[in-house]
């Protein structure tokens, strides 16, 4: 289990709607989503391994559980629950190795697959090294997300200032 200094409940490792475009239309409920084919998850891990310094064999051998949820739903997150906000498209629960994909999610929509890739990056990050806080993983995960989408011919604009803010760990401000 990775060591994490502080786990703020509000800071979940997930893809937020930082893309400056409206989401594609799709299913209305998580029940209408088809799970990603196992080959896709393996291919995305291969891409992560080829485009980063991370070892992906352990993740490929035992991928995390993938669950669909909807906006406004409360989902287990570690020992607590978190509510899926309108800005979230996916969340990675690093304690349980569980990915929540927010419906609508469709395998034929590159941005949706990019969300899965982003969450798989988090899985690989936590399997490979210790992090001072969950948010510290975000800049790298978003960069890989952006690179993968560019390879698919999808241009996006990310709010890098917001991503930077999410990636900062809470500081211990108490004097000695």
Coordinates of N, CA, C and O in Angstrom, one line a residue, residues 24-150:
X24 N -19.8 14.9 -25.1 CA -20.7 14.3 -26.1 C -21.9 13.7 -25.5 O -21.9 13.3 -24.3
X25 N -23.0 13.6 -26.3 CA -24.2 13.1 -25.8 C -24.0 11.6 -25.6 O -23.3 10.9 -26.3
X26 N -24.8 11.0 -24.7 CA -24.7 9.5 -24.5 C -25.8 9.0 -23.7 O -26.8 9.6 -23.5
X27 N -25.5 7.9 -23.0 CA -26.5 7.3 -22.1 C -26.8 8.2 -20.9 O -26.0 9.0 -20.5
X28 N -28.0 8.0 -20.4 CA -28.5 8.8 -19.3 C -28.1 8.2 -17.9 O -28.1 8.9 -16.9
X29 N -27.8 6.9 -17.9 CA -27.5 6.3 -16.6 C -26.3 5.4 -16.7 O -26.0 4.9 -17.8
X30 N -25.7 5.1 -15.6 CA -24.6 4.2 -15.5 C -24.9 2.8 -16.1 O -24.1 2.1 -16.6
X31 N -26.2 2.4 -15.9 CA -26.6 1.1 -16.4 C -26.5 0.9 -17.9 O -26.5 -0.2 -18.4
X32 N -26.6 2.1 -18.6 CA -26.5 2.1 -20.0 C -25.1 2.0 -20.6 O -24.9 1.9 -21.8
X33 N -24.1 2.0 -19.7 CA -22.7 2.0 -20.2 C -22.2 0.6 -20.3 O -22.5 -0.2 -19.5
X34 N -21.5 0.4 -21.4 CA -20.8 -0.9 -21.6 C -19.4 -0.8 -21.0 O -18.7 0.1 -21.2
X35 N -19.0 -1.9 -20.3 CA -17.7 -1.8 -19.7 C -16.6 -1.8 -20.8 O -16.9 -2.3 -21.9
X36 N -15.5 -1.2 -20.5 CA -14.4 -1.2 -21.5 C -14.0 -2.7 -21.7 O -13.9 -3.5 -20.8
X37 N -13.7 -3.0 -23.0 CA -13.3 -4.4 -23.2 C -11.9 -4.6 -22.6 O -11.1 -3.7 -22.6
X38 N -11.6 -5.8 -22.1 CA -10.3 -6.0 -21.4 C -9.1 -5.7 -22.3 O -8.1 -5.2 -21.8
X39 N -9.2 -5.9 -23.6 CA -8.2 -5.6 -24.5 C -7.8 -4.1 -24.5 O -6.7 -3.7 -24.7
X40 N -8.9 -3.3 -24.3 CA -8.6 -1.8 -24.3 C -7.8 -1.5 -23.1 O -6.9 -0.7 -23.2
X41 N -8.2 -2.0 -21.9 CA -7.4 -1.7 -20.7 C -6.0 -2.1 -20.9 O -5.0 -1.4 -20.5
X42 N -5.7 -3.3 -21.4 CA -4.4 -3.8 -21.7 C -3.6 -2.9 -22.6 O -2.5 -2.5 -22.4
X43 N -4.3 -2.4 -23.7 CA -3.7 -1.5 -24.7 C -3.3 -0.2 -24.0 O -2.3 0.4 -24.3
X44 N -4.2 0.3 -23.2 CA -3.9 1.6 -22.5 C -2.7 1.5 -21.6 O -1.9 2.4 -21.5
X45 N -2.7 0.3 -20.9 CA -1.5 0.1 -20.0 C -0.2 0.1 -20.9 O 0.8 0.6 -20.5
X46 N -0.3 -0.6 -22.0 CA 0.9 -0.7 -22.9 C 1.3 0.7 -23.3 O 2.5 1.0 -23.4
X47 N 0.3 1.6 -23.7 CA 0.6 2.9 -24.1 C 1.3 3.7 -22.9 O 2.3 4.4 -23.1
X48 N 0.8 3.6 -21.7 CA 1.3 4.2 -20.6 C 2.8 3.8 -20.4 O 3.7 4.6 -20.2
X49 N 3.0 2.5 -20.5 CA 4.4 2.0 -20.3 C 5.3 2.5 -21.4 O 6.5 2.8 -21.1
X50 N 4.8 2.6 -22.6 CA 5.7 3.1 -23.7 C 5.9 4.7 -23.7 O 6.9 5.2 -24.3
X51 N 5.0 5.4 -22.9 CA 5.1 6.8 -22.9 C 5.4 7.4 -21.6 O 5.3 8.6 -21.3
X52 N 5.9 6.5 -20.7 CA 6.3 7.0 -19.4 C 7.5 6.1 -18.9 O 7.8 5.1 -19.6
X53 N 8.0 6.4 -17.7 CA 9.0 5.5 -17.1 C 8.5 4.5 -16.2 O 9.2 3.8 -15.5
X54 N 7.1 4.3 -16.2 CA 6.5 3.4 -15.3 C 6.5 2.0 -15.8 O 6.3 1.7 -17.0
X55 N 6.6 1.0 -14.8 CA 6.5 -0.4 -15.1 C 5.0 -0.7 -15.0 O 4.3 -0.3 -14.0
X56 N 4.5 -1.4 -16.0 CA 3.0 -1.6 -16.1 C 2.6 -3.1 -15.9 O 1.5 -3.4 -15.9
X57 N 3.6 -4.0 -15.8 CA 3.3 -5.4 -15.8 C 2.4 -5.8 -14.6 O 1.4 -6.5 -14.8
X58 N 2.6 -5.3 -13.4 CA 1.8 -5.6 -12.3 C 0.3 -5.1 -12.5 O -0.6 -5.8 -12.2
X59 N 0.2 -3.9 -13.0 CA -1.1 -3.4 -13.3 C -1.9 -4.2 -14.4 O -3.1 -4.5 -14.2
X60 N -1.2 -4.6 -15.4 CA -1.8 -5.4 -16.5 C -2.2 -6.7 -16.0 O -3.2 -7.3 -16.4
X61 N -1.4 -7.3 -15.1 CA -1.7 -8.7 -14.6 C -2.9 -8.6 -13.7 O -3.7 -9.6 -13.6
X62 N -3.2 -7.5 -13.0 CA -4.3 -7.4 -12.1 C -4.9 -6.0 -12.1 O -4.6 -5.2 -11.3
X63 N -5.7 -5.7 -13.2 CA -6.2 -4.4 -13.3 C -7.2 -4.0 -12.2 O -7.8 -4.9 -11.6
X64 N -7.4 -2.7 -12.0 CA -8.4 -2.3 -11.0 C -9.8 -2.6 -11.4 O -10.1 -2.8 -12.6
X65 N -10.7 -2.7 -10.4 CA -12.1 -2.8 -10.7 C -12.6 -1.5 -11.4 O -12.1 -0.4 -11.0
X66 N -13.5 -1.6 -12.3 CA -14.1 -0.4 -13.0 C -15.6 -0.4 -12.8 O -16.2 -1.4 -13.1
X67 N -16.1 0.7 -12.2 CA -17.5 0.8 -11.9 C -18.0 2.1 -12.5 O -17.3 3.1 -12.5
X68 N -19.2 2.0 -13.0 CA -19.9 3.2 -13.6 C -20.7 3.9 -12.5 O -21.3 3.2 -11.6
X69 N -20.8 5.2 -12.5 CA -21.6 5.9 -11.6 C -22.2 7.1 -12.3 O -21.8 7.3 -13.5
X70 N -23.0 7.9 -11.6 CA -23.6 9.0 -12.2 C -23.4 10.3 -11.4 O -23.1 10.1 -10.2
X71 N -23.5 11.4 -12.0 CA -23.4 12.7 -11.3 C -24.4 12.7 -10.1 O -25.5 12.3 -10.3
X72 N -23.9 13.2 -8.9 CA -24.8 13.3 -7.8 C -24.8 12.0 -6.9 O -25.2 12.0 -5.8
X73 N -24.2 10.9 -7.4 CA -24.2 9.7 -6.7 C -23.1 9.7 -5.7 O -22.0 10.3 -5.9
X74 N -23.3 9.1 -4.5 CA -22.3 8.9 -3.5 C -21.7 7.6 -3.7 O -22.4 6.6 -3.8
X75 N -20.3 7.6 -3.8 CA -19.6 6.3 -4.0 C -18.6 6.1 -2.9 O -18.1 7.1 -2.3
X76 N -18.3 4.9 -2.5 CA -17.2 4.6 -1.5 C -15.9 5.1 -2.1 O -15.6 5.0 -3.3
X77 N -15.1 5.8 -1.2 CA -13.8 6.2 -1.6 C -12.9 6.1 -0.4 O -13.1 6.8 0.6
X78 N -12.1 5.0 -0.4 CA -11.3 4.7 0.8 C -12.3 4.3 1.9 O -13.2 3.5 1.7
X79 N -12.1 4.9 3.1 CA -12.9 4.6 4.3 C -14.1 5.5 4.3 O -15.0 5.4 5.2
X80 N -14.3 6.4 3.4 CA -15.4 7.4 3.4 C -16.2 7.2 2.1 O -16.1 6.3 1.4
X81 N -17.0 8.2 1.8 CA -17.7 8.3 0.6 C -17.5 9.7 0.0 O -17.1 10.6 0.7
X82 N -17.7 9.8 -1.3 CA -17.5 11.0 -2.0 C -18.7 11.2 -3.0 O -19.2 10.1 -3.5
X83 N -19.2 12.4 -3.2 CA -20.3 12.6 -4.1 C -19.7 13.0 -5.4 O -18.8 13.8 -5.5
X84 N -20.2 12.4 -6.5 CA -19.7 12.7 -7.8 C -20.3 14.1 -8.2 O -21.5 14.3 -8.4
X85 N -19.4 15.0 -8.4 CA -19.8 16.4 -8.7 C -19.9 16.5 -10.2 O -19.4 15.7 -11.0
X86 N -20.6 17.6 -10.7 CA -20.8 17.8 -12.1 C -19.5 17.9 -12.9 O -19.4 17.6 -14.1
X87 N -18.4 18.3 -12.3 CA -17.1 18.5 -13.0 C -16.3 17.2 -13.2 O -15.4 17.1 -13.9
X88 N -16.7 16.1 -12.5 CA -15.9 14.9 -12.5 C -16.4 13.9 -13.7 O -17.6 13.8 -13.9
X89 N -15.4 13.4 -14.3 CA -15.7 12.4 -15.4 C -15.1 11.0 -15.0 O -15.5 10.0 -15.6
X90 N -14.3 11.0 -14.0 CA -13.7 9.7 -13.5 C -13.0 10.0 -12.2 O -12.5 11.1 -11.9
X91 N -12.9 8.9 -11.4 CA -12.2 9.0 -10.1 C -11.4 7.7 -9.9 O -11.9 6.6 -10.2
X92 N -10.2 7.8 -9.3 CA -9.5 6.6 -9.0 C -9.4 6.6 -7.5 O -8.8 7.5 -6.8
X93 N -9.9 5.5 -6.9 CA -9.7 5.2 -5.5 C -8.5 4.4 -5.3 O -8.5 3.2 -5.5
X94 N -7.4 5.1 -4.9 CA -6.1 4.4 -4.8 C -6.0 3.4 -3.7 O -5.2 2.5 -3.7
X95 N -6.8 3.6 -2.6 CA -6.8 2.6 -1.5 C -7.4 1.3 -1.9 O -6.9 0.2 -1.5
X96 N -8.5 1.3 -2.7 CA -9.2 0.1 -3.1 C -8.8 -0.3 -4.5 O -9.3 -1.4 -5.0
X97 N -8.0 0.5 -5.2 CA -7.7 0.3 -6.7 C -9.0 0.1 -7.5 O -9.2 -0.9 -8.1
X98 N -9.8 1.1 -7.4 CA -11.1 1.1 -8.1 C -11.2 2.4 -8.9 O -10.9 3.4 -8.4
X99 N -11.7 2.2 -10.1 CA -11.9 3.3 -11.0 C -13.4 3.5 -11.1 O -14.2 2.5 -11.4
X100 N -13.9 4.7 -10.9 CA -15.3 5.1 -11.2 C -15.3 5.9 -12.5 O -14.6 7.0 -12.5
X101 N -16.0 5.5 -13.4 CA -16.3 6.3 -14.7 C -17.7 6.8 -14.6 O -18.6 6.1 -14.3
X102 N -17.8 8.1 -14.9 CA -19.0 8.8 -14.7 C -19.8 8.7 -16.1 O -19.3 9.0 -17.1
X103 N -21.0 8.2 -16.0 CA -21.9 8.0 -17.2 C -22.4 9.4 -17.6 O -22.6 10.3 -16.8
X104 N -22.5 9.6 -18.9 CA -22.3 8.6 -19.9 C -20.9 8.4 -20.3 O -20.1 9.3 -20.3
X105 N -20.5 7.2 -20.5 CA -19.1 6.8 -20.9 C -19.3 5.8 -22.1 O -20.0 4.8 -21.9
X106 N -18.6 6.1 -23.2 CA -18.7 5.2 -24.3 C -17.3 4.9 -24.9 O -16.6 5.9 -25.1
X107 N -17.1 3.7 -25.2 CA -15.8 3.3 -25.8 C -15.5 3.9 -27.1 O -14.3 4.1 -27.5
X108 N -16.5 4.3 -27.9 CA -16.3 4.9 -29.2 C -16.0 6.4 -29.1 O -15.7 7.0 -30.1
X109 N -16.0 7.0 -28.0 CA -15.8 8.4 -27.8 C -14.3 8.5 -27.2 O -14.1 8.2 -26.1
X110 N -13.4 9.1 -28.0 CA -12.0 9.1 -27.6 C -11.8 9.9 -26.3 O -11.0 9.5 -25.4
X111 N -12.6 10.9 -26.0 CA -12.4 11.6 -24.7 C -12.8 10.8 -23.6 O -12.2 10.8 -22.5
X112 N -13.8 9.9 -23.8 CA -14.2 9.0 -22.7 C -13.1 8.0 -22.4 O -12.8 7.7 -21.3
X113 N -12.5 7.4 -23.5 CA -11.4 6.5 -23.4 C -10.2 7.2 -22.7 O -9.5 6.6 -21.9
X114 N -10.0 8.5 -23.0 CA -9.0 9.3 -22.4 C -9.2 9.4 -20.9 O -8.2 9.4 -20.1
X115 N -10.4 9.5 -20.5 CA -10.7 9.5 -19.0 C -10.2 8.2 -18.4 O -9.6 8.2 -17.3
X116 N -10.6 7.1 -19.0 CA -10.1 5.8 -18.5 C -8.6 5.7 -18.5 O -8.0 5.3 -17.5
X117 N -7.9 6.2 -19.5 CA -6.5 6.2 -19.5 C -5.9 7.0 -18.4 O -5.0 6.6 -17.7
X118 N -6.5 8.2 -18.1 CA -6.1 9.1 -17.0 C -6.2 8.3 -15.7 O -5.2 8.3 -14.9
X119 N -7.2 7.6 -15.5 CA -7.4 6.9 -14.2 C -6.4 5.7 -14.1 O -5.9 5.3 -13.1
X120 N -6.2 5.0 -15.3 CA -5.2 3.9 -15.3 C -3.8 4.5 -15.0 O -3.0 3.8 -14.4
X121 N -3.5 5.7 -15.5 CA -2.2 6.3 -15.2 C -2.1 6.4 -13.6 O -1.0 6.1 -13.1
X122 N -3.2 6.8 -13.0 CA -3.1 6.9 -11.5 C -2.8 5.5 -10.9 O -2.0 5.4 -10.0
X123 N -3.4 4.5 -11.4 CA -3.2 3.2 -10.9 C -1.7 2.8 -11.0 O -1.1 2.4 -10.1
X124 N -1.1 3.1 -12.2 CA 0.3 2.8 -12.4 C 1.2 3.7 -11.5 O 2.2 3.2 -10.9
X125 N 0.8 4.9 -11.3 CA 1.6 5.8 -10.5 C 1.7 5.3 -9.1 O 2.7 5.3 -8.4
X126 N 0.5 4.9 -8.5 CA 0.5 4.5 -7.1 C 1.1 3.1 -6.9 O 1.6 2.8 -5.9
X127 N 1.1 2.2 -8.0 CA 1.8 0.9 -7.9 C 3.3 1.1 -8.0 O 4.0 0.2 -7.5
X128 N 3.8 2.2 -8.6 CA 5.2 2.3 -8.8 C 6.0 3.2 -7.8 O 7.2 3.0 -7.7
X129 N 5.3 4.0 -7.1 CA 6.1 4.9 -6.2 C 5.2 5.5 -5.1 O 3.9 5.4 -5.2
X130 N 5.8 6.0 -4.1 CA 5.1 6.7 -3.1 C 4.9 8.2 -3.5 O 5.7 8.8 -4.1
X131 N 3.8 8.8 -3.0 CA 3.5 10.2 -3.3 C 3.2 10.9 -2.0 O 2.6 10.3 -1.1
X132 N 3.6 12.2 -2.0 CA 3.3 12.9 -0.7 C 1.8 13.2 -0.5 O 1.4 13.3 0.7
X133 N 1.0 13.2 -1.5 CA -0.4 13.3 -1.4 C -1.0 12.8 -2.7 O -0.3 12.8 -3.8
X134 N -2.3 12.4 -2.8 CA -2.9 12.0 -4.0 C -2.8 13.0 -5.2 O -2.6 12.6 -6.3
X135 N -3.0 14.3 -4.8 CA -3.1 15.3 -5.9 C -1.7 15.5 -6.6 O -1.7 15.9 -7.7
X136 N -0.6 15.1 -6.0 CA 0.7 15.2 -6.6 C 0.8 14.5 -7.9 O 1.6 14.8 -8.7
X137 N -0.1 13.5 -8.2 CA -0.1 12.7 -9.4 C -0.8 13.4 -10.6 O -0.6 13.0 -11.7
X138 N -1.5 14.5 -10.3 CA -2.4 15.0 -11.4 C -1.7 15.6 -12.6 O -2.1 15.4 -13.7
X139 N -0.6 16.4 -12.4 CA 0.0 17.0 -13.5 C 0.5 16.0 -14.5 O 0.2 16.1 -15.7
X140 N 1.2 15.0 -14.0 CA 1.7 13.9 -14.9 C 0.5 13.2 -15.6 O 0.6 12.9 -16.8
X141 N -0.5 12.9 -14.8 CA -1.6 12.1 -15.4 C -2.3 12.9 -16.5 O -2.7 12.4 -17.5
X142 N -2.5 14.2 -16.3 CA -3.1 15.1 -17.3 C -2.3 15.2 -18.5 O -2.8 15.3 -19.6
X143 N -0.9 15.3 -18.3 CA -0.1 15.4 -19.5 C -0.2 14.2 -20.3 O -0.2 14.3 -21.6
X144 N -0.2 13.0 -19.7 CA -0.3 11.8 -20.5 C -1.7 11.7 -21.2 O -1.8 11.3 -22.3
X145 N -2.7 12.1 -20.5 CA -4.1 12.2 -21.0 C -4.1 13.1 -22.3 O -4.6 12.7 -23.3
X146 N -3.5 14.3 -22.2 CA -3.4 15.2 -23.3 C -2.6 14.6 -24.5 O -3.0 14.7 -25.6
X147 N -1.5 13.9 -24.2 CA -0.7 13.3 -25.2 C -1.4 12.2 -25.9 O -1.4 12.1 -27.2
X148 N -2.1 11.4 -25.1 CA -2.9 10.3 -25.8 C -4.0 10.8 -26.7 O -4.2 10.3 -27.8
X149 N -4.7 11.8 -26.2 CA -5.8 12.4 -27.0 C -5.2 13.0 -28.3 O -5.8 12.9 -29.4
X150 N -4.1 13.7 -28.2 CA -3.4 14.3 -29.4 C -3.1 13.2 -30.4 O -3.3 13.4 -31.6

